[in-house]
mmCIF file of C-alpha atoms in Angstrom:
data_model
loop_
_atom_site.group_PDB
_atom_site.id
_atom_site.type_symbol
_atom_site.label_atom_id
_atom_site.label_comp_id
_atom_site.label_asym_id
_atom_site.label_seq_id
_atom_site.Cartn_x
_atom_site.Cartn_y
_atom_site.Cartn_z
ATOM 1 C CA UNK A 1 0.000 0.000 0.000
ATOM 2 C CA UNK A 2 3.142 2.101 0.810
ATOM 3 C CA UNK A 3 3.430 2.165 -3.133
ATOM 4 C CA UNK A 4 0.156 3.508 -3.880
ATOM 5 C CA UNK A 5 0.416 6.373 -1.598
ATOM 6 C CA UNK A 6 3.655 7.646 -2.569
ATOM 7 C CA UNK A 7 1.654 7.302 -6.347
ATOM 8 C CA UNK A 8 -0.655 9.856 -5.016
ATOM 9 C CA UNK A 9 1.570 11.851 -2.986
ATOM 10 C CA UNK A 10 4.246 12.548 -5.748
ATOM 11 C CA UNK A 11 1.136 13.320 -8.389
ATOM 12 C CA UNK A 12 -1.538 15.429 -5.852
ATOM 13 C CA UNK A 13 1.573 16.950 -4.654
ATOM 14 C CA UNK A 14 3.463 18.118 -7.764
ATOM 15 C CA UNK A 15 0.162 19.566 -9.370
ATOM 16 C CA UNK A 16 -0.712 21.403 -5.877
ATOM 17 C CA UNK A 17 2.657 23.113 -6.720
ATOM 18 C CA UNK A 18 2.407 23.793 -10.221
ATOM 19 C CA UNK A 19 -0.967 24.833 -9.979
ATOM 20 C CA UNK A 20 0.130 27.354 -6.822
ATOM 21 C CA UNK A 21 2.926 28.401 -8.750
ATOM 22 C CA UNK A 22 0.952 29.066 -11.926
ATOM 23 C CA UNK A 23 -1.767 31.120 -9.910
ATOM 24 C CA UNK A 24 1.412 32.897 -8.292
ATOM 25 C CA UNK A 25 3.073 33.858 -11.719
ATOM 26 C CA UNK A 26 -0.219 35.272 -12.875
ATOM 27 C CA UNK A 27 -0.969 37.294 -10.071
ATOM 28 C CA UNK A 28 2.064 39.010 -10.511
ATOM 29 C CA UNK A 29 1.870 39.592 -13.973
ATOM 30 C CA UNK A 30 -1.137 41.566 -13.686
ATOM 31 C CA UNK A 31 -0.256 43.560 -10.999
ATOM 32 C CA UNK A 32 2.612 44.184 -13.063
ATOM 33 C CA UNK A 33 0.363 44.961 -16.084
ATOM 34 C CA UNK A 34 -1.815 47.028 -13.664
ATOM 35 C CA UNK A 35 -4.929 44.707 -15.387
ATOM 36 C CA UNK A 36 -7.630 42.698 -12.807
ATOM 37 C CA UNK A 37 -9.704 41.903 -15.496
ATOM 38 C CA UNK A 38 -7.693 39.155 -17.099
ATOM 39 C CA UNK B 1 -19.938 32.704 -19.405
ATOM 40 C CA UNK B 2 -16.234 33.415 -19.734
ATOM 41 C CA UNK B 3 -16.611 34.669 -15.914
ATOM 42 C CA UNK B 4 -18.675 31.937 -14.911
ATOM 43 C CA UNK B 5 -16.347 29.381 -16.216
ATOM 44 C CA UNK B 6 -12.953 31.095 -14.866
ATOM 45 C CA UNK B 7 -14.649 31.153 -11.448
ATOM 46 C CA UNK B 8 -16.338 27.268 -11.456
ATOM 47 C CA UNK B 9 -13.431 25.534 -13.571
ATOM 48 C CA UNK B 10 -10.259 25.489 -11.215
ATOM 49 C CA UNK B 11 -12.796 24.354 -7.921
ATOM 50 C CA UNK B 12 -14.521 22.074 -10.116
ATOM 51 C CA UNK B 13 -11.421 20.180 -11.779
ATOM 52 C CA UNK B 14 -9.945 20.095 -7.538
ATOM 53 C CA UNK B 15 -13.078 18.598 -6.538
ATOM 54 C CA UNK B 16 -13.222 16.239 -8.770
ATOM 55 C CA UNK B 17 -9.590 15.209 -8.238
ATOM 56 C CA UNK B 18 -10.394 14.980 -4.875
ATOM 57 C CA UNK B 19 -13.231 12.643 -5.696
ATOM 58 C CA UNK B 20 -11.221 10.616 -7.555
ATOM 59 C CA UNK B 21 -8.823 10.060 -4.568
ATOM 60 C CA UNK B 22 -11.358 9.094 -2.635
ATOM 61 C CA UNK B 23 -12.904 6.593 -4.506
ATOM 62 C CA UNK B 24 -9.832 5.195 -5.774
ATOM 63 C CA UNK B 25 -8.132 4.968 -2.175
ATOM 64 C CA UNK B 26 -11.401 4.068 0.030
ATOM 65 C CA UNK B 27 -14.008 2.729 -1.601
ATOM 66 C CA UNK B 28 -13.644 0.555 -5.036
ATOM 67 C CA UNK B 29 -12.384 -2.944 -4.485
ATOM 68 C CA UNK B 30 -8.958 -4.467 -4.487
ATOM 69 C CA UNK B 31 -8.279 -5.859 -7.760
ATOM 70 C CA UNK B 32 -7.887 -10.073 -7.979
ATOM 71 C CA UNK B 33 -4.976 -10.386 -9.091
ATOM 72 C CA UNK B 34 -2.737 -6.750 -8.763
ATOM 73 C CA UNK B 35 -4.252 -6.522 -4.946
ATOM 74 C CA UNK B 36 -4.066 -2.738 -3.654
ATOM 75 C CA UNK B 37 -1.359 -1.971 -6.475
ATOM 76 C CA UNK B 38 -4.544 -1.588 -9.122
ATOM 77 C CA UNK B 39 -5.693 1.717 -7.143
ATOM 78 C CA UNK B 40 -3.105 3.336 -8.938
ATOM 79 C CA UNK B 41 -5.184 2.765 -12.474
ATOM 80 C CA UNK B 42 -7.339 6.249 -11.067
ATOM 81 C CA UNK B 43 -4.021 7.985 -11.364
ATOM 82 C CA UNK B 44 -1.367 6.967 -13.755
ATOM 83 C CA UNK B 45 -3.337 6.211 -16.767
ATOM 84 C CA UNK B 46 -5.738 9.680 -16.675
ATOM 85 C CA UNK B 47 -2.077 11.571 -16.104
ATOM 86 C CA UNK B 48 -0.868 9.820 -19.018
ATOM 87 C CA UNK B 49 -4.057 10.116 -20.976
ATOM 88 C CA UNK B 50 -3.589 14.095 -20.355
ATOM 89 C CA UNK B 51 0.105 14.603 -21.364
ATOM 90 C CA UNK B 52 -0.295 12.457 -24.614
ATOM 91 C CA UNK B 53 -3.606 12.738 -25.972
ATOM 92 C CA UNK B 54 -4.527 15.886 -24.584
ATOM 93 C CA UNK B 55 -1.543 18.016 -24.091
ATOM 94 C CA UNK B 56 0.520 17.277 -27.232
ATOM 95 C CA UNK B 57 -2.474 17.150 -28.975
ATOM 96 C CA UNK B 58 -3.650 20.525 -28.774
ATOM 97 C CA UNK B 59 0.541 21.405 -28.709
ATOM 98 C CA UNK B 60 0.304 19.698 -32.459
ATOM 99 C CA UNK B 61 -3.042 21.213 -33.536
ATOM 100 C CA UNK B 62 -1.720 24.763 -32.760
ATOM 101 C CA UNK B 63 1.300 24.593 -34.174
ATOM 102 C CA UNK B 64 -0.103 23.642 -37.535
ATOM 103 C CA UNK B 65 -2.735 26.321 -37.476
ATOM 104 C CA UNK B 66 -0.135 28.515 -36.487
ATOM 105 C CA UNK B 67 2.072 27.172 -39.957
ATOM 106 C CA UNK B 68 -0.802 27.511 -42.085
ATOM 107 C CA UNK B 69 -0.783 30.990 -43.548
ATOM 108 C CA UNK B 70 -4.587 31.804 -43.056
ATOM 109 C CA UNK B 71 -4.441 30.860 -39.723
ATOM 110 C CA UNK B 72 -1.292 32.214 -38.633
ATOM 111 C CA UNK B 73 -1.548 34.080 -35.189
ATOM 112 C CA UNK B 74 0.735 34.258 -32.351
ATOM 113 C CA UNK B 75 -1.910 33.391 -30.184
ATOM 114 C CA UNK B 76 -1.796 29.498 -31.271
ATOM 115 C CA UNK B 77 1.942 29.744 -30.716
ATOM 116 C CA UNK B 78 1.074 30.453 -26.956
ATOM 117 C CA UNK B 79 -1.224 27.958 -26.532
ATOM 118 C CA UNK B 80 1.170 25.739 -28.302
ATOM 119 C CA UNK B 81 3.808 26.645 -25.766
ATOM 120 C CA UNK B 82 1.075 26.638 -22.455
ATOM 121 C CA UNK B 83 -0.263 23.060 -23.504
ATOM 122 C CA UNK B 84 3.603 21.722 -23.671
ATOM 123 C CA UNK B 85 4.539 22.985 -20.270
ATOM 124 C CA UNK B 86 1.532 21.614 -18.848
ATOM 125 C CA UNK B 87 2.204 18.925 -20.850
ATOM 126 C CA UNK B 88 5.463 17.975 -19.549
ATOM 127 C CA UNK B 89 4.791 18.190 -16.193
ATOM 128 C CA UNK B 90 2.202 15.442 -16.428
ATOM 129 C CA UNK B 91 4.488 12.971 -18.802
ATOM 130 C CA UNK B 92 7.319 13.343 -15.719
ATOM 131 C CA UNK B 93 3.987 12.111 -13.691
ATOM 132 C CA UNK B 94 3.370 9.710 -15.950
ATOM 133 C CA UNK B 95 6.787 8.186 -15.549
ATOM 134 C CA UNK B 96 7.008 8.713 -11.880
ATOM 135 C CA UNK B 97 3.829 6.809 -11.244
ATOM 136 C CA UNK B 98 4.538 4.467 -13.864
ATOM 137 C CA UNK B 99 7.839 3.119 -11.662
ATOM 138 C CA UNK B 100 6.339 3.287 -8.570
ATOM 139 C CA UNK B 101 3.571 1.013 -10.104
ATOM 140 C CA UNK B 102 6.429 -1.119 -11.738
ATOM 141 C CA UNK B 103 8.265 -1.480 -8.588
ATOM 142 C CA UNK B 104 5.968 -4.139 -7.171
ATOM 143 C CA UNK B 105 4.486 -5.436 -10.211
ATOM 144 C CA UNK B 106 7.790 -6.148 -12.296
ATOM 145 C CA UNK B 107 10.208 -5.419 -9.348
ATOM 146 C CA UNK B 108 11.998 -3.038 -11.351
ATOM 147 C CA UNK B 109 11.907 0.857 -10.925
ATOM 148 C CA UNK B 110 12.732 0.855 -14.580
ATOM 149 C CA UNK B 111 13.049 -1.103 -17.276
ATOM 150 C CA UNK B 112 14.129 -0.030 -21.326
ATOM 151 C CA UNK B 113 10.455 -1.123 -22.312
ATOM 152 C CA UNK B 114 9.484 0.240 -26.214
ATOM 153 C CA UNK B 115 6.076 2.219 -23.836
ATOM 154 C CA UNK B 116 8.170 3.282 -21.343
ATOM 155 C CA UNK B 117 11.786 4.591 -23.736
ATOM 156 C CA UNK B 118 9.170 6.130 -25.947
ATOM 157 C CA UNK B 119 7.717 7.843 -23.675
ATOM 158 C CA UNK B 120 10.645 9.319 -21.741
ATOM 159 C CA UNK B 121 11.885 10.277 -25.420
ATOM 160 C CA UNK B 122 8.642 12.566 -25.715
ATOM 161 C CA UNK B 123 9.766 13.963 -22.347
ATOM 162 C CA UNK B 124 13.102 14.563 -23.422
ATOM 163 C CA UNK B 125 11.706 16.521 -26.546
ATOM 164 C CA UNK B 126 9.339 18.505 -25.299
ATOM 165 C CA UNK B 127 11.459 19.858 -22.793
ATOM 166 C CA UNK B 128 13.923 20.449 -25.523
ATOM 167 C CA UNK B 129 10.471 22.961 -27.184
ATOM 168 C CA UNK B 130 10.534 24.573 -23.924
ATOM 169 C CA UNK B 131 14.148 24.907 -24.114
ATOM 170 C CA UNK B 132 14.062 26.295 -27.595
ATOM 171 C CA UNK B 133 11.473 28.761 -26.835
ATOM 172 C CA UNK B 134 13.875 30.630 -24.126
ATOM 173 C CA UNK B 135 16.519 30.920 -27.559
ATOM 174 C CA UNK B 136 15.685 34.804 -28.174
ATOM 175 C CA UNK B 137 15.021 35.609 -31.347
ATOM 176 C CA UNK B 138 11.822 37.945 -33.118
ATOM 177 C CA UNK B 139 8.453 36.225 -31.685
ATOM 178 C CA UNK B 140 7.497 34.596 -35.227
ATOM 179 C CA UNK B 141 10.804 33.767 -35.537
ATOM 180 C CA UNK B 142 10.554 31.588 -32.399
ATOM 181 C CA UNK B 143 6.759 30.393 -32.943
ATOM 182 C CA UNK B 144 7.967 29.435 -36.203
ATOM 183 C CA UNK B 145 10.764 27.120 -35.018
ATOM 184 C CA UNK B 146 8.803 25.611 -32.083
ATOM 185 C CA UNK B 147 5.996 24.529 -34.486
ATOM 186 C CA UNK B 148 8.244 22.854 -36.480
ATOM 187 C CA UNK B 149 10.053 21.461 -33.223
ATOM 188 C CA UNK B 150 6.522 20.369 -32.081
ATOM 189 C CA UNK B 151 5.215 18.812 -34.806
ATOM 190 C CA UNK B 152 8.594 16.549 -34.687
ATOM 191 C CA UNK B 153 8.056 15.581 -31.458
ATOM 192 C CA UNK B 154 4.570 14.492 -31.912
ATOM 193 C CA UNK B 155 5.355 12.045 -34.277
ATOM 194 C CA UNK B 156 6.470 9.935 -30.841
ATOM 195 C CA UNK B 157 2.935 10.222 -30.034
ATOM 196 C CA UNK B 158 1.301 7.526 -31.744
ATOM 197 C CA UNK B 159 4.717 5.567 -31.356
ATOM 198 C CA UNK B 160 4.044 5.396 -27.917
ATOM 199 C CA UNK B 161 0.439 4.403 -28.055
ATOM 200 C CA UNK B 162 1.453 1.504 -30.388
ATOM 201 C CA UNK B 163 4.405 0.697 -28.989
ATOM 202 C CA UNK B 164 2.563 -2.267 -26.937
ATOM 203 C CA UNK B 165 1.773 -3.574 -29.942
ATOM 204 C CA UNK B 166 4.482 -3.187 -32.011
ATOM 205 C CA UNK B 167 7.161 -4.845 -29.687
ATOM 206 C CA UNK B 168 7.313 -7.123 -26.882
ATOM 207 C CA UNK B 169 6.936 -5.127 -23.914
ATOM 208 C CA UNK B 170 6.600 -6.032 -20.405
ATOM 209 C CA UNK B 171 3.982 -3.085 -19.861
ATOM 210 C CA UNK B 172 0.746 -4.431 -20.876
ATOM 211 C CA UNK B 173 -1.810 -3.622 -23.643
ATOM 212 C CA UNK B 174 -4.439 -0.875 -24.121
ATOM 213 C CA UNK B 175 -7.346 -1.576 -21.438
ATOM 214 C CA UNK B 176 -9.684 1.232 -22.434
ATOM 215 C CA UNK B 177 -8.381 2.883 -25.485
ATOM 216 C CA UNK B 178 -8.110 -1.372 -26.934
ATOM 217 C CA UNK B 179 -8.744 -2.577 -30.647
ATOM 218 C CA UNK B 180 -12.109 -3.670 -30.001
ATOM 219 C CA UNK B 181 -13.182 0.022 -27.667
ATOM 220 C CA UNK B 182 -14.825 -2.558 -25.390
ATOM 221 C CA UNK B 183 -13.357 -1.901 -21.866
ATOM 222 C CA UNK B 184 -12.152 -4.754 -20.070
ATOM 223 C CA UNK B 185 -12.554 -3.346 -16.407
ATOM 224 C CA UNK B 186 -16.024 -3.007 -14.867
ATOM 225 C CA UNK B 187 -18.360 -1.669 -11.631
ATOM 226 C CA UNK B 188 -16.752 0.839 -9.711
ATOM 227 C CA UNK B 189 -13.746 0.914 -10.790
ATOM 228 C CA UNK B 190 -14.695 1.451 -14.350
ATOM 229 C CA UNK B 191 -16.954 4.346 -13.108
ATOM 230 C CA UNK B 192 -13.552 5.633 -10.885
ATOM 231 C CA UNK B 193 -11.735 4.763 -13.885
ATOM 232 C CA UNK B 194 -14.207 7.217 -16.210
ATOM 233 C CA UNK B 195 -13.848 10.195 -13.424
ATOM 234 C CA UNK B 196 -10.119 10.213 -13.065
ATOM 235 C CA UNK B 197 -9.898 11.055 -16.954
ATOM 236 C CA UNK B 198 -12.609 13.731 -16.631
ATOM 237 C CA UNK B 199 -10.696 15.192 -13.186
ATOM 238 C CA UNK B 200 -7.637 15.146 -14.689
ATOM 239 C CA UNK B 201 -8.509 16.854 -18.305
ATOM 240 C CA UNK B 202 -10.463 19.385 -16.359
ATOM 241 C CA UNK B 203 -7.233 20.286 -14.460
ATOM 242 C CA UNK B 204 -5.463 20.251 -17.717
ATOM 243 C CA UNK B 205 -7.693 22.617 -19.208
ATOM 244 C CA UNK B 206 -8.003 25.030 -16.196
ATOM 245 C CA UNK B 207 -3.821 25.031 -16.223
ATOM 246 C CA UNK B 208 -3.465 25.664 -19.565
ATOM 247 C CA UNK B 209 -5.974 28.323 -19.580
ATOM 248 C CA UNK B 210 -3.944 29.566 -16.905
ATOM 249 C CA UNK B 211 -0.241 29.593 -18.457
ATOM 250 C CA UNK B 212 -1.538 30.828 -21.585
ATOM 251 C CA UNK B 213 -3.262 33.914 -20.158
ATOM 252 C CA UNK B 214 0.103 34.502 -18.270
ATOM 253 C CA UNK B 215 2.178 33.812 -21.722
ATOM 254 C CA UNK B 216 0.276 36.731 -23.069
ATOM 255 C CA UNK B 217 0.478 38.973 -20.473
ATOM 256 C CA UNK B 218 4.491 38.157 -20.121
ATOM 257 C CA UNK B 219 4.616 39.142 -24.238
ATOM 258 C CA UNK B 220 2.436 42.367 -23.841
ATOM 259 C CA UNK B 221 4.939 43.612 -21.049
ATOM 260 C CA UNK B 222 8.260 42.575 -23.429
ATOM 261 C CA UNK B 223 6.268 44.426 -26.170
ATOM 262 C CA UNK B 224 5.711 47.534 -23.585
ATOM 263 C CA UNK B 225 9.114 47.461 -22.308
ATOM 264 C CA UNK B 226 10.553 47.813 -26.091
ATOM 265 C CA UNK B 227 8.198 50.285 -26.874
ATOM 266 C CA UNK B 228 9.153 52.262 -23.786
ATOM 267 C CA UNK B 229 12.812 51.842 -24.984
ATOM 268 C CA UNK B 230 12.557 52.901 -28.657
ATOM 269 C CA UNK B 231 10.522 55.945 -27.713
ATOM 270 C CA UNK B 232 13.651 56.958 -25.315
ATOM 271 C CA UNK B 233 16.511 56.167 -28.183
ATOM 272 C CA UNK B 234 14.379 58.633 -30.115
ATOM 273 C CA UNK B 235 13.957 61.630 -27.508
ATOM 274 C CA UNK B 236 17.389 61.451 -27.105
ATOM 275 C CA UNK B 237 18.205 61.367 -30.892
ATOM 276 C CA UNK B 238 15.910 64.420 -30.944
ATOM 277 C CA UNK B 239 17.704 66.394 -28.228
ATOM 278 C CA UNK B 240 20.845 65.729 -29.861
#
C-alpha cells in the first residue's frame, strides 16, 4: 500500500505546486500589467 | 460565461480530483490479481491520458494552425507553448507513477520497455520545445521554429500508443483505449476509472488556460518594455 500512496503523494503533490505556482506567476503579472480583469 | 467558467473551472477540476482520490483509495475494491497496487489505475493512466492525448495534442493542432498561412496568429503559438509545459509536467507524472507502479508489479523501478523509452523520449523533446522557446530571437521567428520542433516531437505520439503492440513489452496492452473500444474493467472501478480522466482533463484545461493567459500577459509587457525603450533612443536622438 506504501506504493500507492507515494503514487498519489508525488502526483496530488506536484500539481498542488504547479498549480500554486501558476496562480502565483499570474498574479504578478497583472499587478505588473496594472490589469484585474484578465 | 467566460466569468462563470474562470470562477467554477479550477474548484470544479480540484473537486473532482479529490473525488477521484477518494474513490480510488477508500471505496472501489482491491483488484484479484494486482491486490491494492490496481488503485493506482485512477491515477497513472488519466495523467498519461492528459500529457499524450490531450496536451501534445492541442501542442500539435496549434502549431499547424499557427504554420498555415490563413491561420497564422501568435496566439496558437502560446497555446502551443502553455499546452507543452503543462504537458510535460504530467508525462514526468506519468513516468514517476509508472515506476512506482512497476516497482511491485515487475520489481523493477525501470526497465528499457518500447512504452516506457518512448515515452521518456517525448519527455526529453518537449522539454527540448521549452528549451528552444527561451533561444531569443523575433516572436514569429521563435513560434515558427517551435511549431516545427513540435510537430517533430509528436510524431512519438502515436509511437508510444502503439508501442505495446508493435514490440514485446513487459507493460501491458491498451485496457480502455483497446482494438475492439470494449473496456475490459467493470463496476466501480470502471466508473472511478471514467472520473479520473474527466478530473484530470479538467485540471489540464483550467492550467493551460492559466499559463496561456500569463504567456500573453508576459509578451504584452516585453512588447511595452521595447516600446518604452525605442521611444527613449528617439527623444534622445531628438535632443541631440
Amino acid at each position: 500500500m506504501s506504493y500507492v500512496i507515494a503514487g498519489y503523494v508525488v502526483t496530488l503533490t506536484s500539481l498542488g505546486l504547479y498549480a500554486g505556482s501558476l496562480i502565483y506567476h499570474l498574479r504578478q503579472a497583472q499587478k505588473g500589467q496594472g490589469d484585474d480583469h484578465l | 460565461m467566460r466569468k462563470q467558467l474562470d470562477r467554477w473551472l479550477g474548484p470544479l477540476a480540484f473537486v473532482l480530483v479529490a473525488l477521484d482520490v477518494w474513490l480510488g483509495l477508500w471505496i472501489t475494491p482491491p483488484d484479484q490479481v494486482q491486490g491494492e497496487y490496481v488503485r493506482l489505475v485512477y491515477v497513472h493512466p488519466a495523467v498519461a491520458w492528459v500529457a499524450l492525448y490531450v496536451a501534445f495534442g492541442m501542442a500539435g493542432l496549434c502549431s499547424v494552425l499557427y504554420l498555415w498561412p490563413r491561420t497564422r496568429s501568435l496566439a496558437f503559438d502560446y497555446a502551443a507553448a502553455a499546452a507543452v509545459e503543462v504537458g510535460v509536467v504530467f508525462t514526468i507524472l506519468t513516468c514517476i507513477t509508472g515506476a512506482i507502479w512497476g516497482r511491485p508489479t515487475w520489481g523493477v523501478w525501470w526497465t528499457w520497455d518500447a512504452r516506457l523509452t518512448s515515452t521518456a523520449l517525448l519527455a526529453v523533446m518537449f522539454l527540448g520545445y521549452l528549451a528552444l522557446r527561451r533561444v531569443p530571437a523575433e516572436p514569429h521567428v521563435r513560434a515558427r521554429r517551435c511549431a516545427v520542433m513540435a510537430l517533430i516531437a509528436a510524431v512519438d505520439v502515436p509511437i508510444v500508443h502503439f508501442s505495446v503492440n508493435w514490440w514485446n513489452t513487459l507493460h501491458q496492452g491498451a485496457t480502455v483505449l483497446n482494438a475492439n473500444l470494449s473496456p475490459t474493467i467493470h463496476g466501480s472501478m470502471a466508473w472511478t476509472l471514467l472520473l479520473s480522466f474527466i478530473a484530470f482533463t479538467l485540471l489540464f484545461v483550467w492550467m493551460v488556460i492559466a499559463r496561456y493567459r500569463l504567456e500573453v500577459l508576459r509578451h504584452s509587457g516585453e512588447r511595452k518594455d521595447l516600446d518604452r525603450a525605442l521611444s527613449e533612443r528617439r527623444a534622445e536622438g531628438a535632443e541631440a
